[in-house]
Structures are given as C-alpha cells and as structure tokens.
Coordinates of C-alpha atoms in Angstrom, one line a residue:
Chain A
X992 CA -2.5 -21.6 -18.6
X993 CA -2.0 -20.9 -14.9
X994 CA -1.8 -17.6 -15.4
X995 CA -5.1 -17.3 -17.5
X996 CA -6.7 -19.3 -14.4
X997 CA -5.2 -16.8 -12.2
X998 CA -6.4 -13.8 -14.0
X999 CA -9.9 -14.9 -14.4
X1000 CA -10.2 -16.5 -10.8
X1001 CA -8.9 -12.9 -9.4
X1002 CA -11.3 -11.0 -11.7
X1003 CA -14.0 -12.4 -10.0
X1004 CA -12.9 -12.2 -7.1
X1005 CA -12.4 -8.9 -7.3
X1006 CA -16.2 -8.1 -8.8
X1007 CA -17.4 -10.3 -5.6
X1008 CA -15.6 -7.9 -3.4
X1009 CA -16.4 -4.5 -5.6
X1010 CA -20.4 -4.8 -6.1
X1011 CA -21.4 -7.5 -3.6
X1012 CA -19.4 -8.0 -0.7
X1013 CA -19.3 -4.2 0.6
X1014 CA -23.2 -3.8 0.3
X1015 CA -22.8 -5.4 3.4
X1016 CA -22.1 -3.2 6.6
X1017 CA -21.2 -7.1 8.3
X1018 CA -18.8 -8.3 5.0
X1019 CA -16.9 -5.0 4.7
X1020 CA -14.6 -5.8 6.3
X1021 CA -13.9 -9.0 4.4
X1022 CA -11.5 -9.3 1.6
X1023 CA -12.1 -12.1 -1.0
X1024 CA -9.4 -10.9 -3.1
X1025 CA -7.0 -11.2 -0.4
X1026 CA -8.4 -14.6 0.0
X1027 CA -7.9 -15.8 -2.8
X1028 CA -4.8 -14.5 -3.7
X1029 CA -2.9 -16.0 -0.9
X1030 CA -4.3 -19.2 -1.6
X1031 CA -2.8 -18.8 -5.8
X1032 CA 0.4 -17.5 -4.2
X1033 CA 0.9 -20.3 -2.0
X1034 CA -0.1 -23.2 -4.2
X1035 CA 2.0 -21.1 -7.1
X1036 CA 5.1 -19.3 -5.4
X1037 CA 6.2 -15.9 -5.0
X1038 CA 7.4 -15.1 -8.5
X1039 CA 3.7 -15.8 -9.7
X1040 CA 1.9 -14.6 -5.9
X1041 CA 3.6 -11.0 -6.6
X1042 CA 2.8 -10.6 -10.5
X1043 CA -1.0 -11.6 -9.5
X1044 CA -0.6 -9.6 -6.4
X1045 CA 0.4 -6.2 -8.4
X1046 CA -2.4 -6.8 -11.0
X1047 CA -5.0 -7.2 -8.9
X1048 CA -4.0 -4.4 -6.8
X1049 CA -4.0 -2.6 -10.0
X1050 CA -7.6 -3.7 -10.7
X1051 CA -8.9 -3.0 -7.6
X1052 CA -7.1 0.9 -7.2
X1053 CA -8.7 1.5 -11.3
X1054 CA -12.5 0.2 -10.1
X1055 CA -12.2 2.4 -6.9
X1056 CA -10.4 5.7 -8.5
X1057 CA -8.1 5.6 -5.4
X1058 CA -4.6 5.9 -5.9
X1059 CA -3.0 3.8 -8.3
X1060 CA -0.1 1.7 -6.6
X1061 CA -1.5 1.3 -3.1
X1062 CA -3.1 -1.5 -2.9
X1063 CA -0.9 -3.3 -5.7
X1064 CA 2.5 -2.8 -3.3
X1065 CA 0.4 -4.2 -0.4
X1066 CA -0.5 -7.5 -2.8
X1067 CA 2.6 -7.9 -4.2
X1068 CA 4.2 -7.7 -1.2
X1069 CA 1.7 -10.0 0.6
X1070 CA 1.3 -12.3 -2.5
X1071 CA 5.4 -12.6 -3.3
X1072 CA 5.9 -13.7 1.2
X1073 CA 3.0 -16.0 1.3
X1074 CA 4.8 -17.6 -2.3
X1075 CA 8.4 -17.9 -0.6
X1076 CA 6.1 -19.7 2.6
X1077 CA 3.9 -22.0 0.6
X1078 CA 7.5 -23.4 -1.7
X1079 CA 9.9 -23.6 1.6
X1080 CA 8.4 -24.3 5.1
X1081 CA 4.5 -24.8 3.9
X1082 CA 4.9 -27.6 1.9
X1083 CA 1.5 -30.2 2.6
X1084 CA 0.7 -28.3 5.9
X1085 CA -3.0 -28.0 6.3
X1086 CA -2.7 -24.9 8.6
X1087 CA -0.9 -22.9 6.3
X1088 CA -3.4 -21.4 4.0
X1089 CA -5.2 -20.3 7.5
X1090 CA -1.7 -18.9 9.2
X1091 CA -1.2 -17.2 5.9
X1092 CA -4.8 -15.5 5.7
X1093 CA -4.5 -14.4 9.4
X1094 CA -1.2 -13.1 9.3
X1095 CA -1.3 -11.2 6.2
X1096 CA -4.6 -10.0 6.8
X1097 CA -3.8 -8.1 10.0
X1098 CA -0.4 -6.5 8.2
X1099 CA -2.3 -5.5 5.1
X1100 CA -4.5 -3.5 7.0
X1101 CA -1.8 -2.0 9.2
X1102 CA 0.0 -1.8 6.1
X1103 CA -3.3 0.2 4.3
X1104 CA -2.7 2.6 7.5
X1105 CA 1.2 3.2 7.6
X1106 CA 1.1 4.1 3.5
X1107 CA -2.0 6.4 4.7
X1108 CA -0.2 8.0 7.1
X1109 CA 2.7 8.5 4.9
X1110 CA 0.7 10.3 2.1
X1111 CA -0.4 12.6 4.4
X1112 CA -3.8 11.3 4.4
X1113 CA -6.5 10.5 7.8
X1114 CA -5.0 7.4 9.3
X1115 CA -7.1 6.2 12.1
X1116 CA -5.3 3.4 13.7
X1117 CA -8.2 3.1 16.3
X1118 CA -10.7 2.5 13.4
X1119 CA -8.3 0.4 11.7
X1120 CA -7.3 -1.8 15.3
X1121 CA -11.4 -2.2 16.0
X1122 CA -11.9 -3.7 12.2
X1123 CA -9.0 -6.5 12.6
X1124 CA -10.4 -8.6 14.4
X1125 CA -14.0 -9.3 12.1
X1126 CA -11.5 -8.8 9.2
X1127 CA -9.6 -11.6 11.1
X1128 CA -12.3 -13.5 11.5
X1129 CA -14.2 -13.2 8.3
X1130 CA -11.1 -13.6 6.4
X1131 CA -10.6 -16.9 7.8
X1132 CA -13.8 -18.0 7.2
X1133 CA -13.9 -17.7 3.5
X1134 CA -10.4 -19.3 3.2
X1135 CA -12.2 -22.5 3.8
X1136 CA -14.3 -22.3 0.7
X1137 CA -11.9 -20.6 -1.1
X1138 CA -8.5 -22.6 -0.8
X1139 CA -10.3 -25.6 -1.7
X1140 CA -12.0 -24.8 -4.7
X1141 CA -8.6 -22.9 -5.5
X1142 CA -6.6 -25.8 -5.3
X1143 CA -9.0 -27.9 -7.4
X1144 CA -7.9 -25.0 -10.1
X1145 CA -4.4 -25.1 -9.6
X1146 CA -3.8 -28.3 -8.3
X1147 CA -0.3 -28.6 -5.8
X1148 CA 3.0 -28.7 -8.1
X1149 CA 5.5 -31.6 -7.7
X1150 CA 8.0 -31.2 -4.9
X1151 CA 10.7 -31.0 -7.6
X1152 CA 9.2 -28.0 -9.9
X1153 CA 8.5 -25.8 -6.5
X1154 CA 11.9 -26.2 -5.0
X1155 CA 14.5 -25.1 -7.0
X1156 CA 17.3 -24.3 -4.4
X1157 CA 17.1 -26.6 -1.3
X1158 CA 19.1 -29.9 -2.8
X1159 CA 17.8 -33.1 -0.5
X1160 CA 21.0 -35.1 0.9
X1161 CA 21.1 -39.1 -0.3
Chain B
X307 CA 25.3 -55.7 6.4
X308 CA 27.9 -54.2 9.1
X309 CA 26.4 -53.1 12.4
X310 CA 28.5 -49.6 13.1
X311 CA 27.4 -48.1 9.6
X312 CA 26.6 -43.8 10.5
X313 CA 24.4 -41.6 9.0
X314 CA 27.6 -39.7 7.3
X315 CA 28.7 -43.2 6.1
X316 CA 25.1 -43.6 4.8
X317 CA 25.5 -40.1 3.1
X318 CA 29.1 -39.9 2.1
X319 CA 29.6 -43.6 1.4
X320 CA 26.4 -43.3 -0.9
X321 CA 27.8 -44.1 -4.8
X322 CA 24.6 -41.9 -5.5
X323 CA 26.0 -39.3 -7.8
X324 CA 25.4 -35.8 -6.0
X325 CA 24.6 -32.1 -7.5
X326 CA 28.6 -30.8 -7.2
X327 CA 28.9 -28.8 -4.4
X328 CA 30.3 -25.9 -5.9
X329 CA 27.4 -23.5 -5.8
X330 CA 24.1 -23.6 -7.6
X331 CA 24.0 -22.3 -11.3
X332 CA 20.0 -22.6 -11.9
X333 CA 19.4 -22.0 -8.1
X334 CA 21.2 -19.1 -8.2
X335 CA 20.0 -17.3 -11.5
X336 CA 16.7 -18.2 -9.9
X337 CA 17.0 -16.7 -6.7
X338 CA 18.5 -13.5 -8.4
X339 CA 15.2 -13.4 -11.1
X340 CA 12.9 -13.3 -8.1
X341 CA 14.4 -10.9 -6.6
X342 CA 14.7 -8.7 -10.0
X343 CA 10.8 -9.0 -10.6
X344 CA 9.6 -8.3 -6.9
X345 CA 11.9 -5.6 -6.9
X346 CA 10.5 -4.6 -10.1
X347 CA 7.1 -4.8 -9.0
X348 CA 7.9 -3.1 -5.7
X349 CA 9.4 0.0 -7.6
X350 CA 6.8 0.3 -10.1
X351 CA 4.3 0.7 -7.2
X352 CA 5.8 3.2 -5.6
X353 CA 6.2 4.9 -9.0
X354 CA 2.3 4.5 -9.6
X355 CA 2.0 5.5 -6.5
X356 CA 4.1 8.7 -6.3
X357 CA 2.8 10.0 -10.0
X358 CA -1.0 9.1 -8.7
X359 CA -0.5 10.8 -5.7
X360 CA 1.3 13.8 -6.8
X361 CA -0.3 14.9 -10.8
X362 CA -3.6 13.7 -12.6
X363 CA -1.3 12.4 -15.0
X364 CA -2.4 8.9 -14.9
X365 CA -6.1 10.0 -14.3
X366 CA -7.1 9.4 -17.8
X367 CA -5.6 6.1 -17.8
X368 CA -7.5 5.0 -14.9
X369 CA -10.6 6.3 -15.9
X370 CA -10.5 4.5 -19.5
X371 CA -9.7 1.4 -17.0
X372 CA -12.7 2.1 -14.8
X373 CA -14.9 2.6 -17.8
X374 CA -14.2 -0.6 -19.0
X375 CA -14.6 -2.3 -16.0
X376 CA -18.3 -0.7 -15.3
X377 CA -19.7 -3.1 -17.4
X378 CA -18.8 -6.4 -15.4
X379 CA -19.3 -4.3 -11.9
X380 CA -23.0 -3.7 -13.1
X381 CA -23.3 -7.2 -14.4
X382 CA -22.1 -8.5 -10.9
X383 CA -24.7 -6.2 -9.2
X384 CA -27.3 -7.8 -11.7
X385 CA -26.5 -11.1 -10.9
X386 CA -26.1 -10.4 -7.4
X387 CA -29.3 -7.8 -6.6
X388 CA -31.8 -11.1 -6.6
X389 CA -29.8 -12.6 -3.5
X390 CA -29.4 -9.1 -1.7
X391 CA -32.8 -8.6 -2.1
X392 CA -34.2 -12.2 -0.5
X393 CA -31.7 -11.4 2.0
X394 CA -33.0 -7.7 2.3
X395 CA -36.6 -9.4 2.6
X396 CA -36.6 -11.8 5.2
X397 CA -34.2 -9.2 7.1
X398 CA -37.7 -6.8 6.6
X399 CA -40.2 -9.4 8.0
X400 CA -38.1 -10.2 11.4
X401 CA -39.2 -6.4 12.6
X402 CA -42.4 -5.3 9.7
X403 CA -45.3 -5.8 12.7
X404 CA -43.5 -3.5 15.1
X405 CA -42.4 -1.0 12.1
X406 CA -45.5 -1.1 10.9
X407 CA -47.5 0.6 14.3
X408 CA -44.6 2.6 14.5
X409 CA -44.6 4.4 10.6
X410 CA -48.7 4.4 11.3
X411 CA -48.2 6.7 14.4
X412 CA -45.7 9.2 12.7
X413 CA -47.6 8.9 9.2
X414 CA -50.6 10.7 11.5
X415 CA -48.1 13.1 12.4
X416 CA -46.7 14.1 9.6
X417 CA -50.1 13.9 8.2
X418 CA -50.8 16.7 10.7
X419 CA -47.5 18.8 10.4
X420 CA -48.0 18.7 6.5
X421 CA -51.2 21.3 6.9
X422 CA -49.6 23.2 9.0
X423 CA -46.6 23.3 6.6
X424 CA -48.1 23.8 3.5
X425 CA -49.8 27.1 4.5
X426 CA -46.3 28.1 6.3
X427 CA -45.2 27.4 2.6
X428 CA -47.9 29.6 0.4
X429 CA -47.2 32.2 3.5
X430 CA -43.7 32.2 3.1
X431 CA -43.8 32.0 -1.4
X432 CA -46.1 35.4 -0.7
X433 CA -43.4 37.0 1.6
X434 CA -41.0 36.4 -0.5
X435 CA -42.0 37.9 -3.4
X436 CA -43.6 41.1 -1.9
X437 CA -40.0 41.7 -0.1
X438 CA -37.8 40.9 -3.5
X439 CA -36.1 38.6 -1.1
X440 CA -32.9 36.9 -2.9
X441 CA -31.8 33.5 -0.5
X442 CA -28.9 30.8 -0.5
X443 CA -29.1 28.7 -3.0
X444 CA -31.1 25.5 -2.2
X445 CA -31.7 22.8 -4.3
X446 CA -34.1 24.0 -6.5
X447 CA -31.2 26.0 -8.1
X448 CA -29.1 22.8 -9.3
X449 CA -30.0 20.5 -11.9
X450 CA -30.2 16.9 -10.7
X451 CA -28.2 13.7 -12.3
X452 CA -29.3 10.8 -11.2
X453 CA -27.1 7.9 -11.3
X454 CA -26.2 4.3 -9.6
X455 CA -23.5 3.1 -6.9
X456 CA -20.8 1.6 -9.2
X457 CA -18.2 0.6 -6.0
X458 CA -19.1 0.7 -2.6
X459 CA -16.3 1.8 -0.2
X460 CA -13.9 -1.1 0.6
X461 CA -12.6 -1.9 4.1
X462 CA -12.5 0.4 7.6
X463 CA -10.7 3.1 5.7
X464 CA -12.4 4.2 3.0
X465 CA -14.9 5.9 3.2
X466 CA -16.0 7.1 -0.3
X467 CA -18.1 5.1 -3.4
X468 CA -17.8 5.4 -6.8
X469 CA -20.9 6.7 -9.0
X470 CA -21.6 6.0 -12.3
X471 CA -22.1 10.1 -13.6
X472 CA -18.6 11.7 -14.8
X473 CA -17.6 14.9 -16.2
X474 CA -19.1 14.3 -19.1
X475 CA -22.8 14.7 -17.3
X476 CA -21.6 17.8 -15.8
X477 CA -20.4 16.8 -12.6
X478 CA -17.6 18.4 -11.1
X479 CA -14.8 17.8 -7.9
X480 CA -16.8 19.5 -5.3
X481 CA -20.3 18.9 -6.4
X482 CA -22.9 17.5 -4.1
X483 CA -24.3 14.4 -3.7
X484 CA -27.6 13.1 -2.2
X485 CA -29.2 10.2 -1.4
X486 CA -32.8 11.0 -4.0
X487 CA -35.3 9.4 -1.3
X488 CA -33.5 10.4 2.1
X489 CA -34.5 13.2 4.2
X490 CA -38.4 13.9 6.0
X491 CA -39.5 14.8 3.2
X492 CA -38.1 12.9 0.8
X493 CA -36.7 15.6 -1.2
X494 CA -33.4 14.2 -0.6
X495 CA -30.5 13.7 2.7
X496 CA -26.7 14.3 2.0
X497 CA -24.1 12.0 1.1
X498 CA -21.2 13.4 0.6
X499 CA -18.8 15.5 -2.1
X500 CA -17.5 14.5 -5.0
X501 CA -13.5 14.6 -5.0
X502 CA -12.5 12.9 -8.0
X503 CA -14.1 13.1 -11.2
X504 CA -13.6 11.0 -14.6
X505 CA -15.6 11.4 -17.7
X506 CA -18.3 8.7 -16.7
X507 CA -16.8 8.2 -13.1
X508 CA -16.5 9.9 -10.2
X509 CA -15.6 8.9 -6.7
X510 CA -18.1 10.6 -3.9
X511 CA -16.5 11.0 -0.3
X512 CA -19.1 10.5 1.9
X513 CA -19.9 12.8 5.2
X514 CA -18.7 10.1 7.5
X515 CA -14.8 10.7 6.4
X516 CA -13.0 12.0 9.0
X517 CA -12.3 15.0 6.4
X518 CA -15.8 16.0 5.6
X519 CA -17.4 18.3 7.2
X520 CA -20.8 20.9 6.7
X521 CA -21.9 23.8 8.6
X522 CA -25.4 22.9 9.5
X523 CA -28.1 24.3 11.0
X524 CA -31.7 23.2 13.2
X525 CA -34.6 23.3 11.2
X526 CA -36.6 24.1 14.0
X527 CA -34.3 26.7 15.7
X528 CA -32.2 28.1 13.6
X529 CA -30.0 30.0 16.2
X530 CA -27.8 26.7 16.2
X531 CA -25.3 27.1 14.1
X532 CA -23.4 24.0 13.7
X533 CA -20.4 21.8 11.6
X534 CA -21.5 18.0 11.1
X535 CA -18.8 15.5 10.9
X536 CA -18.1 11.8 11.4
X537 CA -18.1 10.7 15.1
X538 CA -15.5 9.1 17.2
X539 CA -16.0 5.7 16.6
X540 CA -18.7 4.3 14.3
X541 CA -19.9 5.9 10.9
X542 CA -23.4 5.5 12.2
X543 CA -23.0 8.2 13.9
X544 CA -22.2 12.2 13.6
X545 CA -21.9 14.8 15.7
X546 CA -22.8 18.5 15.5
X547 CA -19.6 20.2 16.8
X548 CA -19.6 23.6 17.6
X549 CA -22.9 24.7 18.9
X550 CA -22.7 27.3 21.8
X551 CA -24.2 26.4 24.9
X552 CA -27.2 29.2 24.1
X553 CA -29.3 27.9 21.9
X554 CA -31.7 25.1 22.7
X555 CA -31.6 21.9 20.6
X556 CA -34.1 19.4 20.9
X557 CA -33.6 15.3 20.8
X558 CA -35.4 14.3 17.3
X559 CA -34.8 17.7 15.8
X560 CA -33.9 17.4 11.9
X561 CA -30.7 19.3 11.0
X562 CA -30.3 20.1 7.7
X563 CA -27.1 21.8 5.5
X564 CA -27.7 25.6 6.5
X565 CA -25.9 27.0 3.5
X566 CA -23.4 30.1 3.6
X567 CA -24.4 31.0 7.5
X568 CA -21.2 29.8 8.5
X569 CA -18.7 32.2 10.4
X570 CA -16.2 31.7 8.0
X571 CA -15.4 34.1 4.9
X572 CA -16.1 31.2 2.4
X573 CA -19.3 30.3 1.1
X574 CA -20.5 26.5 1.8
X575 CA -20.4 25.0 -1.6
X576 CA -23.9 22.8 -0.1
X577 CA -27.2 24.7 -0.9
X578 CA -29.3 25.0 1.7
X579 CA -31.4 23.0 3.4
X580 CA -30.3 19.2 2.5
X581 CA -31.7 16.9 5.4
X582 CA -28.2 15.6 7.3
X583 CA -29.6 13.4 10.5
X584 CA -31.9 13.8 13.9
X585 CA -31.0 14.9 16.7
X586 CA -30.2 11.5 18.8
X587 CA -28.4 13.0 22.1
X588 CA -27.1 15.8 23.4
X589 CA -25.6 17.0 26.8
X590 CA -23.2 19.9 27.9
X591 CA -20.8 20.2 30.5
X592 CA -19.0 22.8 32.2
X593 CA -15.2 22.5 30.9
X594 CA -16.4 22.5 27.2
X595 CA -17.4 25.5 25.4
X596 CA -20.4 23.6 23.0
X597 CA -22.5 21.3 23.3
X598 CA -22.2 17.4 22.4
X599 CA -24.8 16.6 19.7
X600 CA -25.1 13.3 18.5
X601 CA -26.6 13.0 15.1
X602 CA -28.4 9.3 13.6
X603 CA -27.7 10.4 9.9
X604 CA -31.0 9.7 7.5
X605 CA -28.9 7.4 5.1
X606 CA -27.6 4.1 5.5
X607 CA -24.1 4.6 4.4
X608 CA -23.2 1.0 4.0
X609 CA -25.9 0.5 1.4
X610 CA -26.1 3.3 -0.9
X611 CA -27.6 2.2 -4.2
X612 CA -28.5 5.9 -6.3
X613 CA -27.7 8.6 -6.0
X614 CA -28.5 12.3 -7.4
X615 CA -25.9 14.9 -7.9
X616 CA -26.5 18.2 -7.6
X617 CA -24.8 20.1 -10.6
X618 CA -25.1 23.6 -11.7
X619 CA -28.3 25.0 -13.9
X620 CA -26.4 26.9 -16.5
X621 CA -24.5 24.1 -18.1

C-alpha cells in the first residue's frame, strides 16, 4: 500500500516539476521531486528511499529524453542516505527533514555536474555554484508544505519496525 | 532497595531475558539485503547509463515511455495554464501604462520603416528575377510543424525542452526550431536545434547551451560576420563572438542567422535570416582581436510554449 502511495505521490510530483514548475525562470531551480522524495525516504528507510529514488529518476530521464540512468543514480543514491538517516540518528527530530533537503540538495547538483563532467559533456561548475543557493533556498521552502502533508500519507512507523539492528539495553 | 545498586547492576542484574549476544540473525540478513538492492540499483544505473550514453539502443524504449507520459504532462499543463495565466496577468498590469507609450512610439516606427520596406521588397522580388539570382535557403524553403512545449528544461544545467513533433512529422536531429511569433517581424526568432528525436518526441537544445552556436550576421550591415552563443553568466544573454574590429555595429541592431556566409567549409544547417537578438552593448579594446557584442535574444527562454520546426519541403 506504501508503495502505491509512493508511486502516485512521486508521479505527481514529478508532473508539478515537468509542466509547471520550470515555466518559471524563479522555480527552476526548485525540485519538488527531490522534495518529496526525501521526505518518503526518511519517513520510509533506505531500502524503500532508493527503490522510489531509481524510479523516479527513471521517470524524470524518459519525460526529458536525457540520458536514462542519471538522474535515477543521483535519487537512489540521495533517497537510500536520507533512508539510513531518518531509521538511525533522525528518529522524532524536527530539523531533519530540513538538514536532509539542504544537504542533499547542494550534492545532487554537484553530483548532476561531476557525472556531467564524466560523460564528456559542458559542466559549468560556475553556473552550477550560482544556482545552489535559490535551489537551497527554494528547496527548503517547499519541504515545509511537503513533509507535512507527506507524513499525513505515510504516517511515522513504530520505533520497533524501523530499527532492525540497534538492540536497546534493559 | 539497597543504596550502592550501578547501572551495570541495573543492566546485568536485570532477570529481563536479553536478545543472545551472539550476533544478529535477522539484523544481519537485513543489513546484507540493503546492501544487495542499493547495490543493485546503483549498478543498474550505471548500466542505463553507459548503454544510453553510448548506443540508441534503449531510445525506443524511452520514447514509448515518453509517449505515454505526454498525456498526463499535457493534462498538468491544462490544469495548471489557468494559474500561470492570472499569474502572467497581474505580472502584465504592474508595467502595461509604461509599455503601453513605449509599443505606441515604436508601432509609429515601424509603421514608418514598413513603407520603406515594402518597396525595398517589390525592388528586391524584381532584381531577383531579372538576374536568375539562386540565394541561401531561408525559411520559405522549409515546411513548418507547429507543435507545443511538452518539458521545459529542468535545473541550471539543462538547457534543452522537449516538443511534442517526432520523427514521424518529419523532424529530424539537426532540424531547426523557432519560436512562431518571435522576431521584428514576427515571422519567427530562433530557438535552438533539435538533437534527439523520437517518433512523436524530440528534445530541442536551445541557443543558450554552452554548445550551440550560429554564424550570424547584421541585418543592417551585413559586413559583420559573426557566431552567436550563450554568454558568460546568464542565459539572458548572448554574445556575438567573432566580429573584427572593422565593421560598425550599432546598439539596437537586429542580428539574424546569416546562413552559409560562414568562413568555414560547411554549410550552416540554419536558413537564412531567422531573427536571433538586438544588439544590447558593445565595446572593443586593444588586446582583443573582436569586438564584445552583447546580444538581448527576442525569446524568453524560460517560457517557451510553441514552437515551429523547420523541416524539409520534399518529404
């Protein structure tokens, strides 16, 4: 059922960001998916962050005709850390969703640039050093929005079904 | 209830019944079937991403995939186009009364330059025909295919949309595409190239990639000889690189695509005389051999919504 949610929550997400997000020069920069992604993966963990991670990616590399695998290594990647954060050292802190946003949003960008450069293709890191900070910015201004009506969707798991490997003494 | 009882009394002298000690089962199995899948997921990334990158093997794939999804990006643009437009509205009204004085005074103008124009034009059509005279290509010479903004470009990188006109409506990798109401005259101003083309998809880089590029030309002089490409910094802007120091280029000059008058041996796949920018600044100075020329390019790149491409007559 969570993963139905997931599917359909990132779908739309992902149409938000394809047709009505980048009409505009100021929300370009934004990423919704990104957004709400981390906010699944944290609530979720990283097994299910990095399955809805490559998907999306997958989604968003077929709508653009860019090339396939890009964008899903950067969201695996970002959606299976920001799982492993949310089930150890995240647990009922209300900065995390915002730490996570921030954080992965500056490496997914850098990240967009390094894979750039390693294909061969333009990799402005000025360009890509300028946008961080409205990405920054923007970014953490939809997590607001977002990671609440997110976790109204997928509502925080007990303690005992998120950690499966740190045993509690007494 | 003894005074001197310790924390490892409290722990070890618990008769809770512990998890034995010896290792994890389910922990570890766990820890090992996350790591499987994200290494899974990892790989199979860098496989997309290596048989994408290198073959068009997976390009039929991906545009059955975009196809499919075309439908829900349109709907989303539906759904969304009242909103933009409100938005786009009251955005309007803020500077209208100041816009409005200022397209009066260059409507008179061009009011003006379009007599002088037209009998330029009968003049020239008369030349023309009494010299047998065979030009460029322009855009007269393609058919058009007119066709919407499926995806705009996404993030500081990309700089390319996707269109909703594919092979199948005769586009090809390479053709051009321009924005149908940009330009003076509104015959049409340049967008960009298409580089990747599906059956009902195709993805258009757009001039302000670093790796476009299109030998230009003044429409008012044309002695300058020029390649347009993205600035330094913004996409608003483009410069016209490689003009010598000679010829004389004016601020609010219109430079257009000039065609095959390149120095190169290749022809410019653009016809000529697509409407690029004006002229917005210029200057020279003595260690460089050209001249800076700053274009302001006729489209809004960051809100394209048709588009035409130009394809070939004889299909």
């Amino acid at each position: 059922m969570d993963g139905l949610k997931a599917a359909l929550v990132l779908f739309v997400a992902a149409l938000l960001q394809l047709s009505v997000l980048t009409e505009y020069r100021t929300f370009r920069t934004a990423s919704i998916v990104l957004v709400a992604l981390l906010s699944i993966a944290l609530l979720r963990g990283s097994v299910f962050g990095a399955v809805a991670g490559f998907m999306t990616g997958l989604l968003l590399d077929t709508a653009t005709l860019g090339t396939l695998g890009i964008t899903s290594l950067l969201l695996t990647l970002g959606g299976f850390w920001i799982g492993r954060y949310g089930e150890t050292t995240a647990r009922d802190r209300f900065h995390a969703p915002y730490v996570s946003v921030a954080v992965v949003t500056a490496l997914y960008l850098f990240g967009q640039l390094v894979l750039q450069f390693m294909l061969g293709e333009p990799a402005p890191a000025g360009l890509v050093a300028h946008g961080v900070p409205g990405a920054l910015l923007l970014n953490l201004i939809l997590t607001l929005p977002v990671y609440a009506l997110i976790r109204r969707l997928f509502p925080p798991l007990e303690l005992g079904d998120r950690v499966r490997e740190v045993r509690l003494l007494g | 209830m003894p005074r001197n009882r310790t924390v490892r009394l409290a722990v070890l002298g618990s008769s809770v019944q512990r998890a034995a000690p010896s290792g994890f089962p389910s922990s570890r199995s766990s820890a090992v079937k996350r790591r499987i899948i994200v290494g899974f997921l990892v790989l199979l990334s860098l496989v997309l991403i290596t048989v994408s990158f290198r073959s068009s093997a997976l390009d039929g794939v991906q545009g059955a995939g975009a196809t499919v999804l075309r439908p829900f990006e349109v709907a989303a643009d539906r759904i969304a186009r009242p909103f933009a437009d409100t938005i786009g509205w009251f955005r309007g009204l803020v500077d209208a009364k100041s816009e409005n004085e200022k397209l009066r005074a260059q409507n008179e103008a061009l009011r003006r330059q379009l007599i002088l124009d037209e009998g330029a034009i009968q003049e020239n059509v008369q030349l023309r025909k009494a010299l047998n005279f065979v030009g460029p290509p322009s855009v007269a010479d393609f058919a058009k295919v007119h066709t919407t903004v499926v995806a705009n470009s996404q993030g500081a990188l990309d700089e390319s949309v996707v269109i909703g006109a594919g092979t199948s409506d005769g586009v090809q990798v390479g053709s051009v595409v321009v924005e149908p109401l940009g330009g003076p005259d509104g015959s049409g101003a340049l967008i960009g190239t298409v580089d990747r083309a599906f059956a009902h998809e195709s993805r258009v880089t757009l001039l302000t990639d670093s790796e476009s590029a299109v030998t230009a030309t003044d429409v008012t002089n044309p002695s300058v000889i020029g390649a347009v490409r993205r600035g330094g910094g913004s996409s608003d802007v483009l410069i016209l690189d490689r003009v010598s120091k000679t010829p004389v280029v004016r601020i609010g000059d219109t430079i257009v695509t000039a065609g095959s008058l390149g120095a190169g041996p290749l022809k410019s796949k653009f016809p000529r005389g697509i409407a690029i920018g004006s002229v917005s600044s210029k200057s020279s100075s003595d260690t460089t051999l050209f001249q800076n020329i700053q274009l302001k390019p006729l489209v809004d790149f960051s809100s394209i919504q048709t588009v035409v491409v130009l394809v070939p007559k004889s299909r």
